[in-house]
Coordinates of C-alpha atoms and ligand atoms in Angstrom, one line a residue:
X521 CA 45.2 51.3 55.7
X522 CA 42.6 53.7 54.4
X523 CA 41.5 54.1 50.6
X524 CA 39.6 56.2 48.2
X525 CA 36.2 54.5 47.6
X526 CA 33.2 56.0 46.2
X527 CA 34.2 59.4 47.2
X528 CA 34.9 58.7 50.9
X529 CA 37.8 57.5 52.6
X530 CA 37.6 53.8 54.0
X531 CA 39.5 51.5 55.5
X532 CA 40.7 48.0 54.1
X533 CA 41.0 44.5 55.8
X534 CA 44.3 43.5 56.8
X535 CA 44.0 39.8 55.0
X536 CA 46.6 38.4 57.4
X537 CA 44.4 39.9 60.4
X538 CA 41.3 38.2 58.9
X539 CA 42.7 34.8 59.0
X540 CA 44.4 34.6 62.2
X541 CA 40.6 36.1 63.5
X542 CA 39.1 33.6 61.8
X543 CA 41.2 30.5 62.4
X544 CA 40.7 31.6 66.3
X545 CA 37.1 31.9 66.3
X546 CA 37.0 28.2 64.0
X547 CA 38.9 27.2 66.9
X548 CA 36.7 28.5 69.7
X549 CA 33.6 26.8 67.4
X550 CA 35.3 23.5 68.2
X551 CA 35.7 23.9 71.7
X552 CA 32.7 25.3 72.7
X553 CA 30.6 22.4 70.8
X554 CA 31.9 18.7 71.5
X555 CA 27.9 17.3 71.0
X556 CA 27.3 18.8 67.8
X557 CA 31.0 17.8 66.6
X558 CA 29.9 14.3 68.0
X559 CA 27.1 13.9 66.0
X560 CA 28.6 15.1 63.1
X561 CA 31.3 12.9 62.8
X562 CA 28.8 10.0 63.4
X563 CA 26.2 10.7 60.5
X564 CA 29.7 11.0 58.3
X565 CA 29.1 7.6 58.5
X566 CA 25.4 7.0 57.2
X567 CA 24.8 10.5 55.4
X568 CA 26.6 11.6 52.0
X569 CA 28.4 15.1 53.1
X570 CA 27.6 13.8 56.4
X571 CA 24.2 15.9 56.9
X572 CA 21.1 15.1 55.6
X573 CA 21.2 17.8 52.9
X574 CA 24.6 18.9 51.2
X575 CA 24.2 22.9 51.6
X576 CA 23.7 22.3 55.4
X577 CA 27.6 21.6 55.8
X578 CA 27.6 25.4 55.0
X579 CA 27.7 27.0 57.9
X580 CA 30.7 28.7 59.1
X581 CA 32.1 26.6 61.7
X582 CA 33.2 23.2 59.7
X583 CA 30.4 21.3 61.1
X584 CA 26.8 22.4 61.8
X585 CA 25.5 23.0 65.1
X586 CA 22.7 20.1 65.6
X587 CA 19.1 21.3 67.3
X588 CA 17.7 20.3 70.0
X589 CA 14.9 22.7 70.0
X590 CA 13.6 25.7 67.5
X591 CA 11.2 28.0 69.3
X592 CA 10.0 31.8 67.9
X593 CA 13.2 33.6 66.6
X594 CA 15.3 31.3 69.2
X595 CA 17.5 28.2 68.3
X596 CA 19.0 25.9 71.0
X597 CA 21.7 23.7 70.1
X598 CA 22.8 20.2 71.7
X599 CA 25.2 21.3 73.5
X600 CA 22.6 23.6 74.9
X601 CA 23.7 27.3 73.4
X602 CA 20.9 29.7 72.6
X603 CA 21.0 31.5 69.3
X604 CA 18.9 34.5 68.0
X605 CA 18.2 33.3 64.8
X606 CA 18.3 35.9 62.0
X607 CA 18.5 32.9 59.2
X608 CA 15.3 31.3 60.0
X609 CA 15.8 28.2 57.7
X610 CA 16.4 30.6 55.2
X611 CA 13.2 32.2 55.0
X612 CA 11.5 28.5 55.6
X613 CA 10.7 29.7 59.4
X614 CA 9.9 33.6 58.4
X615 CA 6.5 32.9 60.8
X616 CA 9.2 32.1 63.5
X617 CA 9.4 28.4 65.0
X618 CA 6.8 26.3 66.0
X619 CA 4.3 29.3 66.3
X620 CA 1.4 28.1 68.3
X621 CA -1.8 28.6 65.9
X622 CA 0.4 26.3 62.8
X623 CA 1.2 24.1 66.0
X624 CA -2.1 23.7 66.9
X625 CA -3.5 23.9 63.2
X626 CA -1.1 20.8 62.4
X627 CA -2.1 18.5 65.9
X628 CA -5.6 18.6 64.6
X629 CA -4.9 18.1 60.8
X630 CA -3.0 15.1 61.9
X631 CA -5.5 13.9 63.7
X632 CA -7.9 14.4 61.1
X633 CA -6.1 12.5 58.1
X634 CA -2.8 14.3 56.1
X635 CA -3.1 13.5 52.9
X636 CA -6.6 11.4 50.7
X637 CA -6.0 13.2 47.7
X638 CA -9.5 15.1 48.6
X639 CA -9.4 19.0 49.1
X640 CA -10.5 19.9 52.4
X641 CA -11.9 23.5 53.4
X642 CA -8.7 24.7 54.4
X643 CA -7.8 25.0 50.0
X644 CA -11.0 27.1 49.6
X645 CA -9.7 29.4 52.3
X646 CA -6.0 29.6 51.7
X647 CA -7.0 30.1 47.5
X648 CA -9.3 33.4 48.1
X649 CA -6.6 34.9 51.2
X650 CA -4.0 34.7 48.3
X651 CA -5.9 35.8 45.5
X652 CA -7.1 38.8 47.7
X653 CA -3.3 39.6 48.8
X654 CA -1.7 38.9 45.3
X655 CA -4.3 40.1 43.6
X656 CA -4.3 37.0 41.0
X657 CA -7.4 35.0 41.0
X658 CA -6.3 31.0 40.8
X659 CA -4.3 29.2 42.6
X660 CA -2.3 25.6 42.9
X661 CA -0.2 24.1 45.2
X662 CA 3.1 22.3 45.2
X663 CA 4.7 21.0 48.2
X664 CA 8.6 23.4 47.3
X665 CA 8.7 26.5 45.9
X666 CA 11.2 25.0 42.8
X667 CA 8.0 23.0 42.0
X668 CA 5.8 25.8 42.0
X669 CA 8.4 27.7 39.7
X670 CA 9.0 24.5 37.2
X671 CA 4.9 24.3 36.9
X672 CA 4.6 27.4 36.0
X673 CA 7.3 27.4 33.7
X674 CA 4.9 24.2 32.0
X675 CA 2.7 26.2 31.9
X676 CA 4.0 29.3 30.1
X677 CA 5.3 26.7 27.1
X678 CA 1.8 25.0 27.2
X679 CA -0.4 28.0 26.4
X680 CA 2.0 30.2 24.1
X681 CA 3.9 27.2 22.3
X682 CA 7.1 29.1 22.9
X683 CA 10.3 26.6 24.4
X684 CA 12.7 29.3 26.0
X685 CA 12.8 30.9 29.3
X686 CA 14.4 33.8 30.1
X687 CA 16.0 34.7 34.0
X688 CA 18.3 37.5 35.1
X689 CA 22.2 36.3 35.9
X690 CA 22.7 35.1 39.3
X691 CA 19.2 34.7 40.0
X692 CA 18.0 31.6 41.9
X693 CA 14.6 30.1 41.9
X694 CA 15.5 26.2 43.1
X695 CA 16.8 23.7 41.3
X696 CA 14.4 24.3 38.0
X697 CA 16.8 23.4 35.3
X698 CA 16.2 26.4 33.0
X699 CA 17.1 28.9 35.4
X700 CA 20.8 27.0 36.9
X701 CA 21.5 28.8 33.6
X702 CA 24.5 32.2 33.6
X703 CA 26.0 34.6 30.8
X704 CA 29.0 35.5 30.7
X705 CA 30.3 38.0 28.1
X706 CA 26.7 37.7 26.5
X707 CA 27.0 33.5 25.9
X708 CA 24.6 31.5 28.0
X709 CA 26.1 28.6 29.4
X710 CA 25.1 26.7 33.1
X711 CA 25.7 28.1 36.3
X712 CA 29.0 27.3 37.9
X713 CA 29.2 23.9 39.5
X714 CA 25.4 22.7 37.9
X715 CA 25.1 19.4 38.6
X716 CA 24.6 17.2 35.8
X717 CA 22.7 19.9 33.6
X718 CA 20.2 17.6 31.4
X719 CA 21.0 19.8 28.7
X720 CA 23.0 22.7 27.6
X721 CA 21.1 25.9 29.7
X722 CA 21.3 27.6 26.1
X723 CA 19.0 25.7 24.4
X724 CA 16.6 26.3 27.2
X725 CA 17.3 29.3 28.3
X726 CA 18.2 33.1 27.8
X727 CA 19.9 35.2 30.5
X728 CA 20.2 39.1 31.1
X729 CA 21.6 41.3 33.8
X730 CA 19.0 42.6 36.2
X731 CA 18.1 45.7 35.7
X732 CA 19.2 46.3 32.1
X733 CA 16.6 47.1 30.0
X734 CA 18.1 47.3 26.7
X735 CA 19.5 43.6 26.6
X736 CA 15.8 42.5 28.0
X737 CA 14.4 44.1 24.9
X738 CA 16.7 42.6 22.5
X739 CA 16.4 39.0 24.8
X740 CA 12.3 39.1 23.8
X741 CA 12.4 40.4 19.9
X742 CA 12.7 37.1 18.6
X743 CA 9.3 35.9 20.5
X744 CA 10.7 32.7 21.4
X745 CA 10.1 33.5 25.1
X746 CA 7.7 31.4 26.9
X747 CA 8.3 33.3 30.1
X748 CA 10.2 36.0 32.1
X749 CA 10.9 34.3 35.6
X750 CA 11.9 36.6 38.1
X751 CA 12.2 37.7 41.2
X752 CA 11.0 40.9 41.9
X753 CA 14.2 42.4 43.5
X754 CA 17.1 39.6 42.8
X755 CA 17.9 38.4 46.8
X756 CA 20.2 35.2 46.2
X757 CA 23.3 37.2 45.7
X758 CA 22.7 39.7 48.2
X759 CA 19.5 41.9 47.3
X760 CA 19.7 44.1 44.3
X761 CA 16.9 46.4 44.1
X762 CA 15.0 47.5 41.0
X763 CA 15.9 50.9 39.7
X764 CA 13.2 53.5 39.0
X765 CA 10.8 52.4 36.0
X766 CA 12.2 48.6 35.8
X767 CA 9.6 47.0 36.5
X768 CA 7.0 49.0 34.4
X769 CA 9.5 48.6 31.4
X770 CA 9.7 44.6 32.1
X771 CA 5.8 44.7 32.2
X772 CA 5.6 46.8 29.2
X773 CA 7.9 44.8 27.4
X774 CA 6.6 41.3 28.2
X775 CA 3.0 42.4 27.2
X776 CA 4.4 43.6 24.1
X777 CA 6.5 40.6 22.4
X778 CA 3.5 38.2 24.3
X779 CA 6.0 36.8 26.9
X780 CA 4.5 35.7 30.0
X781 CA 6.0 37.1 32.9
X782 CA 6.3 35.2 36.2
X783 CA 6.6 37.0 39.5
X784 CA 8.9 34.4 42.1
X785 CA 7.9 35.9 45.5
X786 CA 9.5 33.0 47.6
X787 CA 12.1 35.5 49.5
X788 CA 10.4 38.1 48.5
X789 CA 7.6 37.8 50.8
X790 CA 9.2 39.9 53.4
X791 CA 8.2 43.2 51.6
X792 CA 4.3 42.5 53.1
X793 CA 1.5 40.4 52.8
X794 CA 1.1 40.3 49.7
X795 CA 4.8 40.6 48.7
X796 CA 6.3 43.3 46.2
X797 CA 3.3 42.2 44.1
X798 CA 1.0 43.7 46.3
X799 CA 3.5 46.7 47.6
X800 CA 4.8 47.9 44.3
X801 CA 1.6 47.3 42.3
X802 CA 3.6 44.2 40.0
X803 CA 0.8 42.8 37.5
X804 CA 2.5 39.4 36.9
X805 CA 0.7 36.8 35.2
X806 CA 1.9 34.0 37.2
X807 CA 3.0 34.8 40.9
X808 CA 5.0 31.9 42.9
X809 CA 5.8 31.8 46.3
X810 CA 7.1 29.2 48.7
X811 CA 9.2 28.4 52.0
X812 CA 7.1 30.9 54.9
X813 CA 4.1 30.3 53.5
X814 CA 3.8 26.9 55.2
X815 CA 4.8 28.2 58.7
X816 CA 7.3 25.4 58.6
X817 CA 6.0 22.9 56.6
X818 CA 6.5 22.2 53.2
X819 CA 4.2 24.3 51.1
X820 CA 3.9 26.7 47.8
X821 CA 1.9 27.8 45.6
X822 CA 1.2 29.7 42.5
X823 CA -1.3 31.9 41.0
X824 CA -2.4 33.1 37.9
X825 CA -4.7 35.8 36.1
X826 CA -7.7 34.9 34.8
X827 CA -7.1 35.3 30.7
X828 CA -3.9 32.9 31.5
X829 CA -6.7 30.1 33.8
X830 CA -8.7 30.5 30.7
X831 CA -5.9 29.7 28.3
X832 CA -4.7 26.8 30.2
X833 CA -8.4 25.5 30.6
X834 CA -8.8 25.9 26.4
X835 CA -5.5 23.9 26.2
X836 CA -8.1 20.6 26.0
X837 CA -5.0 18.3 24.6
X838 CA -2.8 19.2 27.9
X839 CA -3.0 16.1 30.7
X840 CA -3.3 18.5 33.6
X841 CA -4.6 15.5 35.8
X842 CA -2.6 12.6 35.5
X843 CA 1.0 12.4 33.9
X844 CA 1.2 15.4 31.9
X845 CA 4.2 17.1 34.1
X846 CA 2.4 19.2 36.5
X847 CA 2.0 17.4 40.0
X848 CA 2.7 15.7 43.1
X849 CA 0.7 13.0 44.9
X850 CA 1.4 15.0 48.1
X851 CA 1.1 18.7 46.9
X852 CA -1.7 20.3 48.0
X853 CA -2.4 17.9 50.7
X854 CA -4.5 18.7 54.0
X855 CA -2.0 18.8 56.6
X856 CA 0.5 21.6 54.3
X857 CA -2.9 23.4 53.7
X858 CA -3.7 22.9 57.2
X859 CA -0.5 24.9 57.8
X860 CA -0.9 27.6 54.9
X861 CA -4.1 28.6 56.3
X862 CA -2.8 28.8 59.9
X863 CA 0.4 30.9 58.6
X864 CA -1.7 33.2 56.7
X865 CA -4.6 33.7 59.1
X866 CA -2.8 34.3 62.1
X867 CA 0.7 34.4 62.4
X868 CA 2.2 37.0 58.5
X869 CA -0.7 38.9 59.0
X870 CA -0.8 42.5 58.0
X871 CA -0.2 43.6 61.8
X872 CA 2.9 41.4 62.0
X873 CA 4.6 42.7 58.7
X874 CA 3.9 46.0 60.6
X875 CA 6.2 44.9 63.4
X876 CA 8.8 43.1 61.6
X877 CA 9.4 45.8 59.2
X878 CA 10.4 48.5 61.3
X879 CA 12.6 45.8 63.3
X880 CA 14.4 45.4 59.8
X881 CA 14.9 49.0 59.5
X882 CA 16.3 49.2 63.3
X883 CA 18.6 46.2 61.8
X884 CA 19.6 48.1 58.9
X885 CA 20.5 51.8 60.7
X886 CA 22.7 49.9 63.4
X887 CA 24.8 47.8 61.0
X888 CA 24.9 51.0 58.6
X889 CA 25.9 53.2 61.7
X890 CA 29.1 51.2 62.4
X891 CA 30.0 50.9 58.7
X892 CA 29.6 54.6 58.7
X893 CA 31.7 54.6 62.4
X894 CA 34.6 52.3 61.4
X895 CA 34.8 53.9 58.0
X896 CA 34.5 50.1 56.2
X897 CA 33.5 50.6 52.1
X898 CA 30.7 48.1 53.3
X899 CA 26.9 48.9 52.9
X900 CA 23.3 46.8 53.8
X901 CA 20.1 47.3 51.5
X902 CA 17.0 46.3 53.0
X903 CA 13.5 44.8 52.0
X904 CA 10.6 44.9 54.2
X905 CA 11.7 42.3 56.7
X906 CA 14.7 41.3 55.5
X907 CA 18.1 43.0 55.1
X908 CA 21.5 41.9 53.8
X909 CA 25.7 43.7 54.0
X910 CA 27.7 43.3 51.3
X911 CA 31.2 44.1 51.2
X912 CA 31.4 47.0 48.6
X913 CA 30.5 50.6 49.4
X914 CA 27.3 50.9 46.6
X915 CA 24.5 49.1 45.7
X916 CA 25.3 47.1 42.7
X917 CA 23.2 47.5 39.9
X918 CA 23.4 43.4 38.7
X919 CA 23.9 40.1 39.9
X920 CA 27.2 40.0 38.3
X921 CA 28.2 43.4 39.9
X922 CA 26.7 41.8 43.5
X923 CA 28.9 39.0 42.7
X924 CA 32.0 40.8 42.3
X925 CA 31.9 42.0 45.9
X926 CA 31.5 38.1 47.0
X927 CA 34.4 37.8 50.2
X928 CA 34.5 34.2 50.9
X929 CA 36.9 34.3 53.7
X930 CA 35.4 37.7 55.1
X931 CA 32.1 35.8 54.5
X932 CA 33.0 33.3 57.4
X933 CA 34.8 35.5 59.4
X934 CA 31.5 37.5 60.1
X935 CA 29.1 33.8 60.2
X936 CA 31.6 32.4 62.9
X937 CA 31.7 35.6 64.4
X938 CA 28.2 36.0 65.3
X939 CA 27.6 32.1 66.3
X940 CA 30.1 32.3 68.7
X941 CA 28.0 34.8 70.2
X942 CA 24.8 33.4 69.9
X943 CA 23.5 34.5 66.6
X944 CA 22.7 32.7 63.7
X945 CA 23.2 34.1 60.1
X946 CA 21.9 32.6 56.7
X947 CA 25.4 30.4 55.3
X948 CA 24.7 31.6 51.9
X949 CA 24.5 34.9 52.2
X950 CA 24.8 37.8 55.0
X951 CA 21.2 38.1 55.7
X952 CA 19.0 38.8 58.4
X953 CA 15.5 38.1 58.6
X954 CA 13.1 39.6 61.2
X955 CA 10.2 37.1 62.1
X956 CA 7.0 37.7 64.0
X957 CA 8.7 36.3 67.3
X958 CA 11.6 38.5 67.0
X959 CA 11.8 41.3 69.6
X960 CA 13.9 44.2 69.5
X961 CA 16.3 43.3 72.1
X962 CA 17.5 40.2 69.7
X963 CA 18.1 42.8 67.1
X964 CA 20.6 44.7 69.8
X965 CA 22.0 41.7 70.6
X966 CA 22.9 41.2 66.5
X967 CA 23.9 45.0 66.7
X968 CA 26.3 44.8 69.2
X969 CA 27.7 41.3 67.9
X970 CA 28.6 42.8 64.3
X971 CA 30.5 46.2 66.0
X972 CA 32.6 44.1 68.2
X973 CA 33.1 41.9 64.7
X974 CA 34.3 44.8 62.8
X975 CA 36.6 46.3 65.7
X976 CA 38.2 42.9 66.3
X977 CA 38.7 42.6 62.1
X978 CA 40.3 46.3 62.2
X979 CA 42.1 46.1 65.4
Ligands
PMP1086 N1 12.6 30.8 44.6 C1 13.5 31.6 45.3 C2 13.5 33.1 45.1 C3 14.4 31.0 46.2 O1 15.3 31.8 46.8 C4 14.4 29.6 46.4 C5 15.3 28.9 47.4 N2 16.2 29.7 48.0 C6 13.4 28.9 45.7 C7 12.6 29.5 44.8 C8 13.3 27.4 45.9 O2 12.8 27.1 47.1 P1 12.8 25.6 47.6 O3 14.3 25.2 47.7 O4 12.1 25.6 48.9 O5 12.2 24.8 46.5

């Protein structure tokens, strides 16, 4: 059936089409993957959810595929199928798998002692590289990217004696309490299916659509605002982009009612070396980032300016060294600095955003061409090295209008799709991410996988 949408005529799924397509390729899943179906139904036994974290019974197919092997953008499974992997442990293997200087950098770390609770050279290097790309002068390290987001937000209440936080709705920046937080109809209240919130996300926090700049002004009158925490473009409900003059208004804003603002660069990253900080000239206070920086291995980080280092240092009642909240025995340790260093150095260098992003663009004009083609109200916004479709014909201006075009069903359709045919997409969303190791022939091979999905859907 076609439609009116956004001043062009589309066509519409056929529901009843979707779910025989889907129940068939659920089907072929099964077949085509006794070993990994094996080995799931054994760790039902030992592992809650039966994987060895819940979100990984996610993907598509009922059960996950189990690895044998992760190499560059390439996956093999047990039962010895080859993926190109577009999901990239959800931006944890941006640098690609196993890439040989982090390889190398971690066989001779190990041999040299992980962890003694010493800095080794490797801090000294891996502090200036990301002051010089972020452009923020002092750094510390936490092993996750949610602890590098909840420091910071300890932080921000330390030095301006403020207690509330404030995010954009359907943001996500790990599982730091104050931001699991949602609005709906202009009441705060927690984010749908928060697990055992420790209190009621209103107390802690304050919550506004991205990109609306009136309700961000009238969030931050009251000066109660330790800290804005954001991302710079929102990417955990598809990517939303800034408009025009956002981000100079959120600056202009923050500086004015003294609210912190916190730049969360985790996904981000993909825009260039130094992020959308460095790209589109962001003056954050605080900058955190996570997941690729490590190359693999569990790293992050975050930076500040140097009038917030010196009002932290002043701050001469805060434990900063033993129990006073900010920590890990392991962050910062040699072997994840180790890794940083090798990541940064050789492997998301300024010559390998400068591959990956025109990849990301050939991604995003041969999924756009086939939208355009088959006529679906569909569309895919892209940043830097990473690209996401979404099932409505616009960009949506929120996280609440992104959510609206959330298609469960049509969701999973396109994830079983594509592993069926030897590509992997991220569970949680319908994203792509273009690593180092990915060549342009694995970005065909996605091309060709998501027309044949759409013809088979339309019939
Ligand atoms: N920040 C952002 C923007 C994220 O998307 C995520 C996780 N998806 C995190 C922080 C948390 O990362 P981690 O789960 O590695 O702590």
């Amino acid at each position: 059936m076609t439609v009116e949408a956004a001043g062009r005529r589309v066509v519409t799924v056929d529901r009843d089409r979707l779910s025989a397509r889907l129940e068939h390729e659920v089907e072929a899943f099964r077949q085509s993957h006794p070993r990994s179906l094996e080995l799931s139904e054994r760790s039902r036994s030992s592992l809650l959810f039966g994987v060895p974290m819940s979100w990984m019974a996610r993907w598509a197919g009922g059960f996950p595929v189990f690895v044998q092997a992760a190499n560059g953008a390439r996956v093999v499974d047990v039962d010895g199928h080859e993926y190109v992997d577009l999901c990239l442990g959800d931006t944890g293997a941006m640098a690609g798998h196993a890439p040989e200087p982090v390889v190398q950098a971690l066989a001779a770390q190990a041999a040299r002692g992980s962890t003694a609770m010493l800095p080794t050279e490797d801090a000294a290097w891996v502090g200036e590289e990301l002051a010089r790309r972020f452009g923020l002068p002092f750094w510390q390290f936490a092993l996750t990217a949610t602890d590098a987001n909840r420091f910071a937000l300890r932080l921000a209440r330390e030095v301006t004696g403020r207690g509330k936080v404030l995010v954009f709705d359907w943001c996500y920046h790990g599982s730091v309490d104050e931001a699991l937080a949602a609005t709906q109809y202009g009441v705060v209240g927690p984010r749908a299916g928060n697990v055992g919130p420790p209190v009621h996300p209103a107390l802690t926090t304050k919550v506004v659509q991205f990109n609306d700049l009136d309700g961000l002004e009238e969030a931050l009158r009251a000066k109660d605002v330790a800290c804005v925490l954001a991302e710079p473009a929102l990417t955990n409900i598809g990517i939303v982009l800034p408009e025009d003059g956002f981000h100079d208004a959120l600056r202009e804003l923050t500086r004015e009612t003294g609210t912190l603002l916190a730049i969360d660069e985790t996904h981000t990253l993909s825009a260039g070396p130094g992020g959308c900080t460095r790209a589109w000239d962001l003056e954050p206070d605080i900058v955190t980032v996570g997941k690729a920086i490590g190359g693999g291995m569990p790293a992050a980080a975050f930076g500040v300016s140097a009038e917030l280092a010196e009002r932290i240092t002043a701050r001469t009642g805060a434990d900063y060294e033993d129990t006073g909240g900010i920590g890990g025995t392991l962050a910062g340790n040699a072997l994840s600095l180790a890794a940083v260093r090798a990541t940064l150095e050789h492997v998301l260098t300024e010559a390998a955003f400068a591959r990956t992003i025109p990849l990301a663009e050939r991604f995003t004009a041969d999924v756009s061409e086939t939208i355009e083609d088959v006529a679906l109200p569909w569309h895919v916004t892209q940043l830097g090295c990473r690209a996401e479709y979404r099932f409505r014909p616009t960009p949506p201006r929120t996280g609440a209008e992104a959510a609206d075009s959330i298609d469960a069903e049509l969701d999973r359709y396109m994830h079983i799709h594509a592993l069926n045919r030897g590509v992997l997409l991220t569970p949680f969303h319908n994203m792509a991410l273009i690593s180092p190791a990915t060549t342009e022939a694995d970005v065909e091979i996605h091309s060709e996988v998501f027309r044949e999905a759409v013809k088979e859907l339309l019939g």
